């Protein structure tokens, strides 16, 4: 499929609304695809990096994201085919691997695959629609003044559109510049050591290492204040582990900080031997401090209301939510739908204010779901005596309710009443904070 700009889906507005998206991560790509599908004209997607690498490791996409992507004519089997093919996942006891619960993999994150591979597919979908992605284009300033909101690139170039979408990630510059919010990362009290590698022949042949190497599979080992996720992809050609552990230190908030394998080996000293050895033999890992941000009282520029935040810039998730990317896809669909439902560009501010109101509660639920799971996993075995049976329900992942949700349909259903609230707020000049 090659959807050229000349073959833009028909627009609800004449002329079509124009949009610029900042950030070509999964959230920014989803925004571009959704806006295009709804007939809005995406002038470009800008990203500050010169080129993308295969960055990150495991990332999940749930059915709530797939159903929207499918509606937007994306061939979702491009993703499903490269995601983990295991039907089930097991939740095990840290010290001996005893199975505490077994669940369909779909209960967690749907398809878990490599973030870099998924990102490539999203970029391909953007490209198929003829939407230009401009690399090496760092946005350094935002302005929401008449006649149109605009951004300034590091090069000095200025660009404007009817609506500007800042999908610039957890370390968003839009958050301080557009919302005037202090960018205060909040430590979650945890950090992750993470490794993703191709196991070598000696690992594959070593019975101490290869129990989880022969096929796609996902397992979790949970213990007091820690858990380990193992994800084996491509029939055993690729292997990933992530250890979440208590951390009060000052690891910088970075996707690229090298981890200390000696510290990892110490942490896994009392781990189930069936997984311990391959972790211990891993050459290198990354150290991620798990930071989050307090919920924001607004996601929209206060002056003209035509610059909006989307994805991690306004609703970052803990890894245990397994929903960061999926919620960004939902937000993209809701924003595009709200822009459909207004009368024209003079009402963009109604669309953006409705968008944040429609999305806030849902993203909070999905964020706190991840906190709940982490706390259950880290608490359930505390002080538990060896013989006590653990109720599987206490450790199961409870994400399934999040998947059977059509965010665009929800936006259309609630549009009239939310629009009423927003119009009243504009009339009285008092916009109520989201929280
Ligand atoms: C390098 C990296 C690795 C990751 N690894 C994982 C992982 O292993 N597992 C997981 O679950 N999640 C991972 N994530 C997070 C995950 O991608 C997001 O939670 C989710 O996909 C939603 O993404 P987003 O598009 O909102 O933000 P991001 O994926 O962070 O994308 C933001 C994009 O904005 C660009 N950008 C930032 N500032 C500017 C600016 N001023 N001007 C122009 N462009 C800008 C960035 O270069 C980036 O491409 C990772 C993110 C990154 C950036």
Short mmCIF file of C-alpha atoms and ligand atoms in Angstrom, two decimals:
data_model
loop_
_atom_site.label_atom_id
_atom_site.label_comp_id
_atom_site.label_asym_id
_atom_site.label_seq_id
_atom_site.Cartn_x
_atom_site.Cartn_y
_atom_site.Cartn_z
CA UNK A 1 0.00 0.00 0.00
CA UNK A 2 1.28 3.47 -0.82
CA UNK A 3 -1.09 6.21 0.27
CA UNK A 4 0.20 9.39 -1.35
CA UNK A 5 -0.86 12.83 -0.04
CA UNK A 6 -2.97 13.26 -3.19
CA UNK A 7 -4.95 10.24 -2.06
CA UNK A 8 -5.69 11.74 1.36
CA UNK A 9 -8.75 10.16 2.91
CA UNK A 10 -11.62 12.61 2.58
CA UNK A 11 -11.48 15.36 5.15
CA UNK A 12 -14.37 16.43 7.36
CA UNK A 13 -13.18 20.03 6.81
CA UNK A 14 -12.67 22.16 3.75
CA UNK A 15 -9.83 22.98 3.64
CA UNK A 16 -8.45 20.10 5.73
CA UNK A 17 -6.90 20.95 9.09
CA UNK A 18 -3.09 20.94 9.07
CA UNK A 19 -0.94 19.35 11.77
CA UNK A 20 2.73 19.05 12.72
CA UNK A 21 3.88 16.23 14.99
CA UNK A 22 7.00 16.58 17.17
CA UNK A 23 8.70 13.25 17.90
CA UNK A 24 8.70 10.23 15.59
CA UNK A 25 8.56 7.61 18.36
CA UNK A 26 5.66 5.17 18.44
CA UNK A 27 3.37 7.86 19.86
CA UNK A 28 4.27 10.46 17.22
CA UNK A 29 3.96 7.92 14.40
CA UNK A 30 0.56 6.80 15.70
CA UNK A 31 -0.57 10.44 15.84
CA UNK A 32 0.53 11.02 12.24
CA UNK A 33 -1.21 7.85 11.02
CA UNK A 34 -4.44 8.57 12.91
CA UNK A 35 -4.61 12.21 11.80
CA UNK A 36 -3.98 11.17 8.20
CA UNK A 37 -6.61 8.44 8.36
CA UNK A 38 -9.16 10.96 9.60
CA UNK A 39 -8.44 13.24 6.64
CA UNK A 40 -6.31 15.82 8.43
CA UNK A 41 -3.15 16.94 6.64
CA UNK A 42 0.07 16.07 8.48
CA UNK A 43 2.67 18.50 7.15
CA UNK A 44 5.57 16.61 8.75
CA UNK A 45 6.79 14.60 11.72
CA UNK A 46 9.98 16.03 13.24
CA UNK A 47 12.56 14.16 15.28
CA UNK A 48 15.72 15.47 16.83
CA UNK A 49 17.88 12.39 16.23
CA UNK A 50 19.80 11.97 12.96
CA UNK A 51 18.74 8.38 12.53
CA UNK A 52 16.97 5.70 14.52
CA UNK A 53 18.75 2.61 15.79
CA UNK A 54 17.26 -0.61 17.12
CA UNK A 55 16.80 0.99 20.53
CA UNK A 56 15.28 -0.38 23.72
CA UNK A 57 14.22 -3.98 24.20
CA UNK A 58 10.84 -5.51 25.04
CA UNK A 59 7.71 -3.50 24.42
CA UNK A 60 4.11 -4.67 24.39
CA UNK A 61 1.17 -3.66 22.25
CA UNK A 62 -2.31 -4.67 23.30
CA UNK A 63 -5.52 -5.28 21.39
CA UNK A 64 -6.75 -1.80 22.28
CA UNK A 65 -3.93 -0.48 20.05
CA UNK A 66 -4.23 -3.14 17.32
CA UNK A 67 -7.93 -2.56 16.76
CA UNK A 68 -7.32 1.15 16.13
CA UNK A 69 -4.29 0.55 13.93
CA UNK A 70 -6.31 -1.92 11.89
CA UNK A 71 -9.08 0.66 11.47
CA UNK A 72 -6.44 3.06 10.16
CA UNK A 73 -5.51 0.50 7.45
CA UNK A 74 -2.24 -0.59 9.05
CA UNK A 75 -1.31 -4.18 8.36
CA UNK A 76 -1.02 -5.27 12.01
CA UNK A 77 0.32 -8.69 11.10
CA UNK A 78 3.59 -6.80 10.37
CA UNK A 79 3.80 -6.46 14.17
CA UNK A 80 2.09 -9.65 15.26
CA UNK A 81 4.47 -11.75 13.16
CA UNK A 82 7.53 -10.35 14.93
CA UNK A 83 6.05 -10.37 18.44
CA UNK A 84 6.39 -13.21 20.91
CA UNK A 85 4.36 -16.18 19.66
CA UNK A 86 3.97 -17.98 23.02
CA UNK A 87 0.32 -18.56 23.98
CA UNK A 88 0.90 -18.37 27.74
CA UNK A 89 3.17 -16.81 30.31
CA UNK A 90 4.01 -18.15 33.76
CA UNK A 91 4.42 -16.21 36.97
CA UNK A 92 6.94 -18.03 39.17
CA UNK A 93 8.46 -17.88 42.62
CA UNK A 94 11.81 -16.05 42.70
CA UNK A 95 13.87 -18.60 44.53
CA UNK A 96 12.85 -21.86 42.88
CA UNK A 97 10.71 -21.10 39.84
CA UNK A 98 7.58 -22.71 41.28
CA UNK A 99 4.67 -21.73 39.03
CA UNK A 100 2.23 -19.48 40.93
CA UNK A 101 -0.06 -18.65 38.00
CA UNK A 102 -0.32 -19.22 34.25
CA UNK A 103 -2.10 -16.73 31.99
CA UNK A 104 -2.54 -16.13 28.28
CA UNK A 105 0.17 -13.76 27.06
CA UNK A 106 -2.63 -11.57 25.73
CA UNK A 107 -3.59 -10.76 29.33
CA UNK A 108 -0.40 -8.79 29.71
CA UNK A 109 0.65 -6.78 26.74
CA UNK A 110 -0.67 -8.65 23.77
CA UNK A 111 2.33 -9.02 21.51
CA UNK A 112 5.69 -8.39 23.17
CA UNK A 113 8.46 -7.66 20.69
CA UNK A 114 11.56 -5.56 20.26
CA UNK A 115 10.78 -1.86 20.51
CA UNK A 116 13.17 -1.07 17.66
CA UNK A 117 11.48 -3.57 15.34
CA UNK A 118 8.01 -2.27 16.20
CA UNK A 119 9.25 1.27 15.68
CA UNK A 120 10.51 0.35 12.20
CA UNK A 121 7.05 -0.93 11.32
CA UNK A 122 5.38 2.26 12.60
CA UNK A 123 7.85 4.36 10.58
CA UNK A 124 7.06 2.24 7.50
CA UNK A 125 3.33 2.86 7.96
CA UNK A 126 3.99 6.62 8.18
CA UNK A 127 6.10 6.47 5.04
CA UNK A 128 3.42 4.47 3.16
CA UNK A 129 1.08 7.40 3.72
CA UNK A 130 3.51 9.86 2.16
CA UNK A 131 3.92 11.76 5.44
CA UNK A 132 7.40 13.34 5.57
CA UNK A 133 9.54 12.46 8.59
CA UNK A 134 12.28 15.03 9.07
CA UNK A 135 15.25 13.79 11.07
CA UNK A 136 17.84 15.99 12.79
CA UNK A 137 15.06 18.50 13.45
CA UNK A 138 15.12 19.43 17.09
CA UNK A 139 12.32 21.68 18.24
CA UNK A 140 13.58 24.32 20.68
CA UNK A 141 10.61 26.69 21.01
CA UNK A 142 6.82 26.63 20.87
CA UNK A 143 4.51 29.59 20.37
CA UNK A 144 0.73 29.61 20.38
CA UNK A 145 -0.15 33.02 18.98
CA UNK A 146 -2.31 34.26 16.08
CA UNK A 147 -2.80 33.37 13.32
CA UNK A 148 -1.37 29.86 13.92
CA UNK A 149 0.66 28.04 16.59
CA UNK A 150 4.28 27.56 15.59
CA UNK A 151 7.51 25.86 16.50
CA UNK A 152 11.12 26.85 16.02
CA UNK A 153 13.80 24.33 15.14
CA UNK A 154 17.37 24.47 16.40
CA UNK A 155 18.35 25.59 12.89
CA UNK A 156 16.17 28.68 13.34
CA UNK A 157 13.51 27.47 10.89
CA UNK A 158 9.94 28.27 11.95
CA UNK A 159 6.95 26.07 11.04
CA UNK A 160 3.26 26.48 11.74
CA UNK A 161 0.02 24.50 11.40
CA UNK A 162 -3.55 24.53 12.71
CA UNK A 163 -2.61 22.09 15.47
CA UNK A 164 0.75 21.01 16.86
CA UNK A 165 1.18 17.64 18.57
CA UNK A 166 4.12 17.27 20.95
CA UNK A 167 4.87 13.54 21.24
CA UNK A 168 8.40 14.19 22.48
CA UNK A 169 8.71 11.48 25.10
CA UNK A 170 9.22 11.26 28.83
CA UNK A 171 11.87 13.96 28.87
CA UNK A 172 9.55 16.28 26.96
CA UNK A 173 10.65 19.82 26.29
CA UNK A 174 7.06 20.69 25.44
CA UNK A 175 6.05 20.04 29.05
CA UNK A 176 8.03 23.01 30.42
CA UNK A 177 7.79 25.16 27.28
CA UNK A 178 4.12 24.69 26.38
CA UNK A 179 2.58 24.02 29.77
CA UNK A 180 5.05 26.02 31.87
CA UNK A 181 5.34 22.97 34.12
CA UNK A 182 8.52 22.24 36.02
CA UNK A 183 9.95 18.98 34.65
CA UNK A 184 10.38 17.06 37.89
CA UNK A 185 11.09 13.34 37.44
CA UNK A 186 9.74 11.43 40.42
CA UNK A 187 11.75 8.40 41.43
CA UNK A 188 9.56 5.32 41.68
CA UNK A 189 12.04 3.87 44.17
CA UNK A 190 12.92 1.16 41.61
CA UNK A 191 15.36 0.68 38.78
CA UNK A 192 15.68 -1.96 36.05
CA UNK A 193 18.71 -3.80 34.82
CA UNK A 194 17.94 -4.85 31.24
CA UNK A 195 19.73 -6.99 28.68
CA UNK A 196 18.80 -8.05 25.15
CA UNK A 197 21.14 -10.29 23.17
CA UNK A 198 21.54 -13.20 20.79
CA UNK A 199 22.54 -16.22 22.90
CA UNK A 200 25.71 -17.83 21.53
CA UNK A 201 26.09 -21.52 20.72
CA UNK A 202 27.69 -22.33 24.08
CA UNK A 203 24.68 -20.89 25.92
CA UNK A 204 22.29 -22.79 23.68
CA UNK A 205 24.10 -26.05 24.41
CA UNK A 206 24.61 -25.51 28.14
CA UNK A 207 21.81 -27.22 30.15
CA UNK A 208 22.37 -24.70 32.95
CA UNK A 209 21.48 -21.87 30.55
CA UNK A 210 19.17 -23.22 27.90
CA UNK A 211 15.95 -24.09 29.70
CA UNK A 212 14.23 -21.00 28.26
CA UNK A 213 16.15 -20.74 25.00
CA UNK A 214 14.48 -23.29 22.75
CA UNK A 215 11.29 -21.46 21.83
CA UNK A 216 9.35 -18.21 22.22
CA UNK A 217 8.33 -17.89 25.87
CA UNK A 218 7.69 -15.33 28.59
CA UNK A 219 8.12 -15.93 32.32
CA UNK A 220 8.17 -13.72 35.39
CA UNK A 221 9.96 -14.53 38.65
CA UNK A 222 8.58 -12.55 41.57
CA UNK A 223 10.06 -12.03 45.00
CA UNK A 224 10.13 -9.50 47.83
CA UNK A 225 10.74 -6.07 46.26
CA UNK A 226 12.01 -7.53 42.97
CA UNK A 227 10.92 -9.27 39.84
CA UNK A 228 12.57 -10.58 36.71
CA UNK A 229 10.96 -10.78 33.26
CA UNK A 230 12.34 -13.17 30.64
CA UNK A 231 11.30 -12.83 27.00
CA UNK A 232 12.64 -15.26 24.39
CA UNK A 233 11.94 -14.20 20.81
CA UNK A 234 12.40 -15.61 17.29
CA UNK A 235 12.35 -19.21 18.41
CA UNK A 236 15.29 -18.67 20.77
CA UNK A 237 17.50 -16.51 18.55
CA UNK A 238 16.98 -13.47 20.81
CA UNK A 239 16.78 -13.30 24.57
CA UNK A 240 15.86 -10.53 26.97
CA UNK A 241 15.76 -10.24 30.73
CA UNK A 242 14.73 -7.29 32.86
CA UNK A 243 15.24 -7.17 36.63
CA UNK A 244 13.26 -4.58 38.54
CA UNK A 245 14.77 -3.92 41.96
CA UNK A 246 14.73 -1.36 44.77
CA UNK A 247 16.89 1.62 44.00
CA UNK A 248 17.31 4.81 45.93
CA UNK A 249 20.52 5.76 44.16
CA UNK A 250 21.10 8.49 41.66
CA UNK A 251 21.27 6.61 38.36
CA UNK A 252 20.56 9.25 35.71
CA UNK A 253 17.23 8.99 33.88
CA UNK A 254 18.54 7.57 30.61
CA UNK A 255 17.72 4.86 28.08
CA UNK A 256 21.45 4.18 27.56
CA UNK A 257 23.16 4.07 31.00
CA UNK A 258 25.40 0.96 31.24
CA UNK A 259 24.57 -1.37 34.15
CA UNK A 260 26.93 -3.08 36.58
CA UNK A 261 26.89 -6.84 35.85
CA UNK A 262 28.58 -7.52 39.20
CA UNK A 263 25.59 -5.93 40.93
CA UNK A 264 23.25 -8.03 38.75
CA UNK A 265 25.10 -11.22 39.69
CA UNK A 266 24.72 -10.29 43.35
CA UNK A 267 20.98 -9.61 42.95
CA UNK A 268 20.32 -12.98 41.33
CA UNK A 269 22.37 -14.95 43.86
CA UNK A 270 19.25 -16.60 45.30
CA UNK A 271 17.24 -16.75 42.06
CA UNK A 272 15.83 -19.98 40.58
CA UNK A 273 18.93 -21.72 39.13
CA UNK A 274 17.07 -22.49 35.87
CA UNK A 275 17.23 -18.83 34.89
CA UNK A 276 20.09 -17.61 37.08
CA UNK A 277 22.96 -18.94 35.02
CA UNK A 278 22.07 -17.26 31.75
CA UNK A 279 21.60 -13.97 33.58
CA UNK A 280 24.97 -14.36 35.27
CA UNK A 281 26.69 -15.17 31.97
CA UNK A 282 25.28 -12.08 30.25
CA UNK A 283 28.09 -9.77 29.17
CA UNK A 284 26.47 -6.38 29.56
CA UNK A 285 23.23 -4.69 30.50
CA UNK A 286 21.65 -1.29 30.83
CA UNK A 287 20.58 0.42 34.03
CA UNK A 288 17.28 2.29 33.86
CA UNK A 289 16.10 4.37 36.71
CA UNK A 290 12.31 4.03 36.63
CA UNK A 291 11.10 7.58 36.92
CA UNK A 292 7.64 8.85 36.34
CA UNK A 293 5.93 12.20 36.38
CA UNK A 294 3.05 13.33 38.55
CA UNK A 295 -0.19 13.54 36.54
CA UNK A 296 -0.40 16.88 34.75
CA UNK A 297 -3.28 19.31 35.33
CA UNK A 298 -3.36 20.08 31.60
CA UNK A 299 -1.99 18.68 28.31
CA UNK A 300 -2.84 21.76 26.21
CA UNK A 301 -1.14 25.16 25.68
CA UNK A 302 -2.85 27.74 27.88
CA UNK A 303 -2.83 30.66 25.39
CA UNK A 304 -4.34 29.49 22.12
CA UNK A 305 -5.13 25.87 23.11
CA UNK A 306 -3.71 24.55 19.82
CA UNK A 307 -0.57 22.76 21.02
CA UNK A 308 -1.24 19.38 22.66
CA UNK A 309 0.91 16.78 24.34
CA UNK A 310 0.53 13.07 23.53
CA UNK A 311 2.15 9.81 24.68
CA UNK A 312 4.93 9.66 27.25
CA UNK A 313 5.20 13.46 27.30
CA UNK A 314 1.91 13.60 29.22
CA UNK A 315 1.04 10.04 30.32
CA UNK A 316 4.20 7.94 30.82
CA UNK A 317 3.65 4.45 32.27
CA UNK A 318 5.62 2.13 34.51
CA UNK A 319 6.95 -0.98 32.72
CA UNK A 320 4.51 -3.15 34.73
CA UNK A 321 1.60 -1.40 33.00
CA UNK A 322 2.81 -2.74 29.63
CA UNK A 323 0.58 -0.04 28.09
CA UNK A 324 2.79 3.01 27.36
CA UNK A 325 2.73 2.59 23.60
CA UNK A 326 -0.86 1.30 23.47
CA UNK A 327 -2.16 4.29 25.39
CA UNK A 328 -0.25 6.61 23.05
CA UNK A 329 -2.08 4.93 20.13
CA UNK A 330 -5.42 5.45 21.90
CA UNK A 331 -4.61 9.13 22.50
CA UNK A 332 -3.77 9.51 18.80
CA UNK A 333 -7.18 8.11 17.83
CA UNK A 334 -9.04 10.33 20.28
CA UNK A 335 -7.25 13.50 19.18
CA UNK A 336 -7.94 12.77 15.50
CA UNK A 337 -11.60 12.00 16.30
CA UNK A 338 -12.05 15.24 18.28
CA UNK A 339 -10.61 17.20 15.36
CA UNK A 340 -13.21 15.52 13.11
CA UNK A 341 -16.09 16.53 15.30
CA UNK A 342 -15.47 20.28 15.38
CA UNK A 343 -16.86 22.70 12.80
CA UNK A 344 -13.52 23.97 11.47
CA UNK A 345 -10.16 25.35 12.43
CA UNK A 346 -11.61 28.10 14.62
CA UNK A 347 -12.76 25.30 16.94
CA UNK A 348 -9.44 23.48 17.30
CA UNK A 349 -9.33 24.69 20.89
CA UNK A 350 -12.60 22.85 21.60
CA UNK A 351 -11.12 19.64 20.14
CA UNK A 352 -7.91 19.85 22.18
CA UNK A 353 -9.69 20.60 25.45
CA UNK A 354 -12.15 17.74 24.84
CA UNK A 355 -9.22 15.42 23.98
CA UNK A 356 -7.48 15.94 27.32
CA UNK A 357 -10.72 15.50 29.25
CA UNK A 358 -11.60 12.32 27.35
CA UNK A 359 -8.16 10.79 27.85
CA UNK A 360 -7.10 11.72 31.35
CA UNK A 361 -9.19 9.26 33.40
CA UNK A 362 -8.45 6.32 31.13
CA UNK A 363 -4.68 6.89 31.16
CA UNK A 364 -4.70 7.27 34.95
CA UNK A 365 -6.46 3.90 35.25
CA UNK A 366 -3.93 2.24 33.04
CA UNK A 367 -1.01 3.88 34.88
CA UNK A 368 -2.25 2.86 38.33
CA UNK A 369 -2.93 -0.67 37.08
CA UNK A 370 0.83 -1.02 36.60
CA UNK A 371 1.55 0.30 40.09
CA UNK A 372 -0.92 -2.17 41.56
CA UNK A 373 0.71 -5.12 39.77
CA UNK A 374 4.20 -4.11 40.88
CA UNK A 375 3.05 -3.77 44.49
CA UNK A 376 1.26 -7.15 44.45
CA UNK A 377 4.25 -8.92 42.92
CA UNK A 378 6.72 -7.33 45.31
CA UNK A 379 4.56 -7.84 48.38
CA UNK A 380 2.89 -11.22 48.04
CA UNK A 381 5.86 -13.34 49.08
CA UNK A 382 7.05 -11.04 51.84
CA UNK A 383 7.22 -13.06 55.03
CA UNK A 384 5.26 -15.90 53.37
CA UNK A 385 6.28 -19.26 54.72
CA UNK A 386 7.48 -21.83 52.21
CA UNK A 387 4.45 -24.06 52.47
CA UNK A 388 1.76 -21.41 52.13
CA UNK A 389 -0.11 -21.68 48.85
CA UNK A 390 -0.34 -18.41 46.96
CA UNK A 391 -3.74 -17.66 45.43
CA UNK A 392 -3.05 -17.29 41.66
CA UNK A 393 -5.47 -14.33 41.59
CA UNK A 394 -3.08 -12.42 43.87
CA UNK A 395 -0.31 -12.47 41.27
CA UNK A 396 -2.20 -12.45 37.98
CA UNK A 397 -1.86 -9.57 35.55
CA UNK A 398 -5.20 -7.80 35.32
CA UNK A 399 -4.98 -5.89 32.05
CA UNK A 400 -7.60 -7.66 29.98
CA UNK A 401 -10.33 -5.11 30.71
CA UNK A 402 -8.11 -2.48 29.10
CA UNK A 403 -8.14 -4.21 25.73
CA UNK A 404 -11.80 -4.39 24.82
CA UNK A 405 -12.04 -0.62 24.57
CA UNK A 406 -12.49 1.42 21.43
CA UNK A 407 -11.05 4.83 22.33
CA UNK A 408 -12.47 6.50 19.20
CA UNK A 409 -15.94 5.12 19.83
CA UNK A 410 -15.72 6.28 23.44
CA UNK A 411 -14.78 9.77 22.23
CA UNK A 412 -17.74 9.90 19.87
CA UNK A 413 -20.14 8.63 22.53
CA UNK A 414 -19.06 11.15 25.15
CA UNK A 415 -18.38 14.02 22.74
CA UNK A 416 -21.62 15.94 23.20
CA UNK A 417 -21.46 16.07 26.98
CA UNK A 418 -17.71 16.80 27.13
CA UNK A 419 -18.07 19.49 24.49
CA UNK A 420 -20.78 21.07 26.64
CA UNK A 421 -18.40 21.17 29.61
CA UNK A 422 -15.59 22.68 27.50
CA UNK A 423 -17.84 25.32 25.96
CA UNK A 424 -19.02 26.30 29.41
CA UNK A 425 -15.41 26.59 30.58
CA UNK A 426 -14.54 28.87 27.67
CA UNK A 427 -17.64 30.94 28.35
CA UNK A 428 -16.78 31.44 31.99
CA UNK A 429 -13.06 31.80 31.26
CA UNK A 430 -12.19 29.12 33.80
CA UNK A 431 -10.65 25.90 32.53
CA UNK A 432 -10.74 23.28 35.24
CA UNK A 433 -7.49 21.38 35.80
CA UNK A 434 -7.49 17.66 34.96
CA UNK A 435 -6.35 16.89 38.50
C1 LIG B 1 15.50 5.08 23.16
C2 LIG B 1 14.22 4.58 23.76
C3 LIG B 1 14.14 3.27 24.22
C4 LIG B 1 12.96 2.79 24.78
N1 LIG B 1 12.91 1.49 25.16
C5 LIG B 1 11.77 0.98 25.64
C6 LIG B 1 11.68 -0.39 25.98
O1 LIG B 1 12.62 -1.14 25.86
N2 LIG B 1 10.50 -0.85 26.47
C7 LIG B 1 9.41 -0.03 26.63
O2 LIG B 1 8.36 -0.51 27.06
N3 LIG B 1 9.48 1.27 26.32
C8 LIG B 1 10.62 1.81 25.82
N4 LIG B 1 10.67 3.12 25.49
C9 LIG B 1 9.49 3.96 25.74
C10 LIG B 1 8.40 3.70 24.73
O3 LIG B 1 8.92 3.81 23.42
C11 LIG B 1 7.27 4.67 24.97
O4 LIG B 1 6.78 4.49 26.28
C12 LIG B 1 6.07 4.53 24.03
O5 LIG B 1 6.42 3.98 22.80
C13 LIG B 1 5.41 5.89 23.80
O6 LIG B 1 6.35 6.64 23.10
P1 LIG B 1 6.37 8.16 22.75
O7 LIG B 1 6.34 8.26 21.26
O8 LIG B 1 5.37 8.94 23.53
O9 LIG B 1 7.82 8.59 23.29
P2 LIG B 1 9.27 8.12 22.80
O10 LIG B 1 9.29 6.73 22.34
O11 LIG B 1 10.20 8.50 23.89
O12 LIG B 1 9.55 9.04 21.53
C14 LIG B 1 9.79 10.44 21.63
C15 LIG B 1 10.51 10.90 20.38
O13 LIG B 1 10.60 12.33 20.42
C16 LIG B 1 11.86 12.74 19.97
N5 LIG B 1 12.13 14.07 20.55
C17 LIG B 1 12.29 14.36 21.86
N6 LIG B 1 12.48 15.69 22.03
C18 LIG B 1 12.41 16.25 20.79
C19 LIG B 1 12.55 17.58 20.31
N7 LIG B 1 12.75 18.62 21.15
N8 LIG B 1 12.46 17.80 18.99
C20 LIG B 1 12.24 16.76 18.12
N9 LIG B 1 12.11 15.47 18.53
C21 LIG B 1 12.20 15.21 19.85
C22 LIG B 1 12.79 11.63 20.47
O14 LIG B 1 13.98 11.59 19.73
C23 LIG B 1 11.94 10.39 20.29
O15 LIG B 1 12.15 9.78 19.03
C24 LIG B 1 11.83 3.65 24.93
C25 LIG B 1 11.91 4.97 24.47
C26 LIG B 1 13.07 5.45 23.88
C27 LIG B 1 13.14 6.88 23.38
#
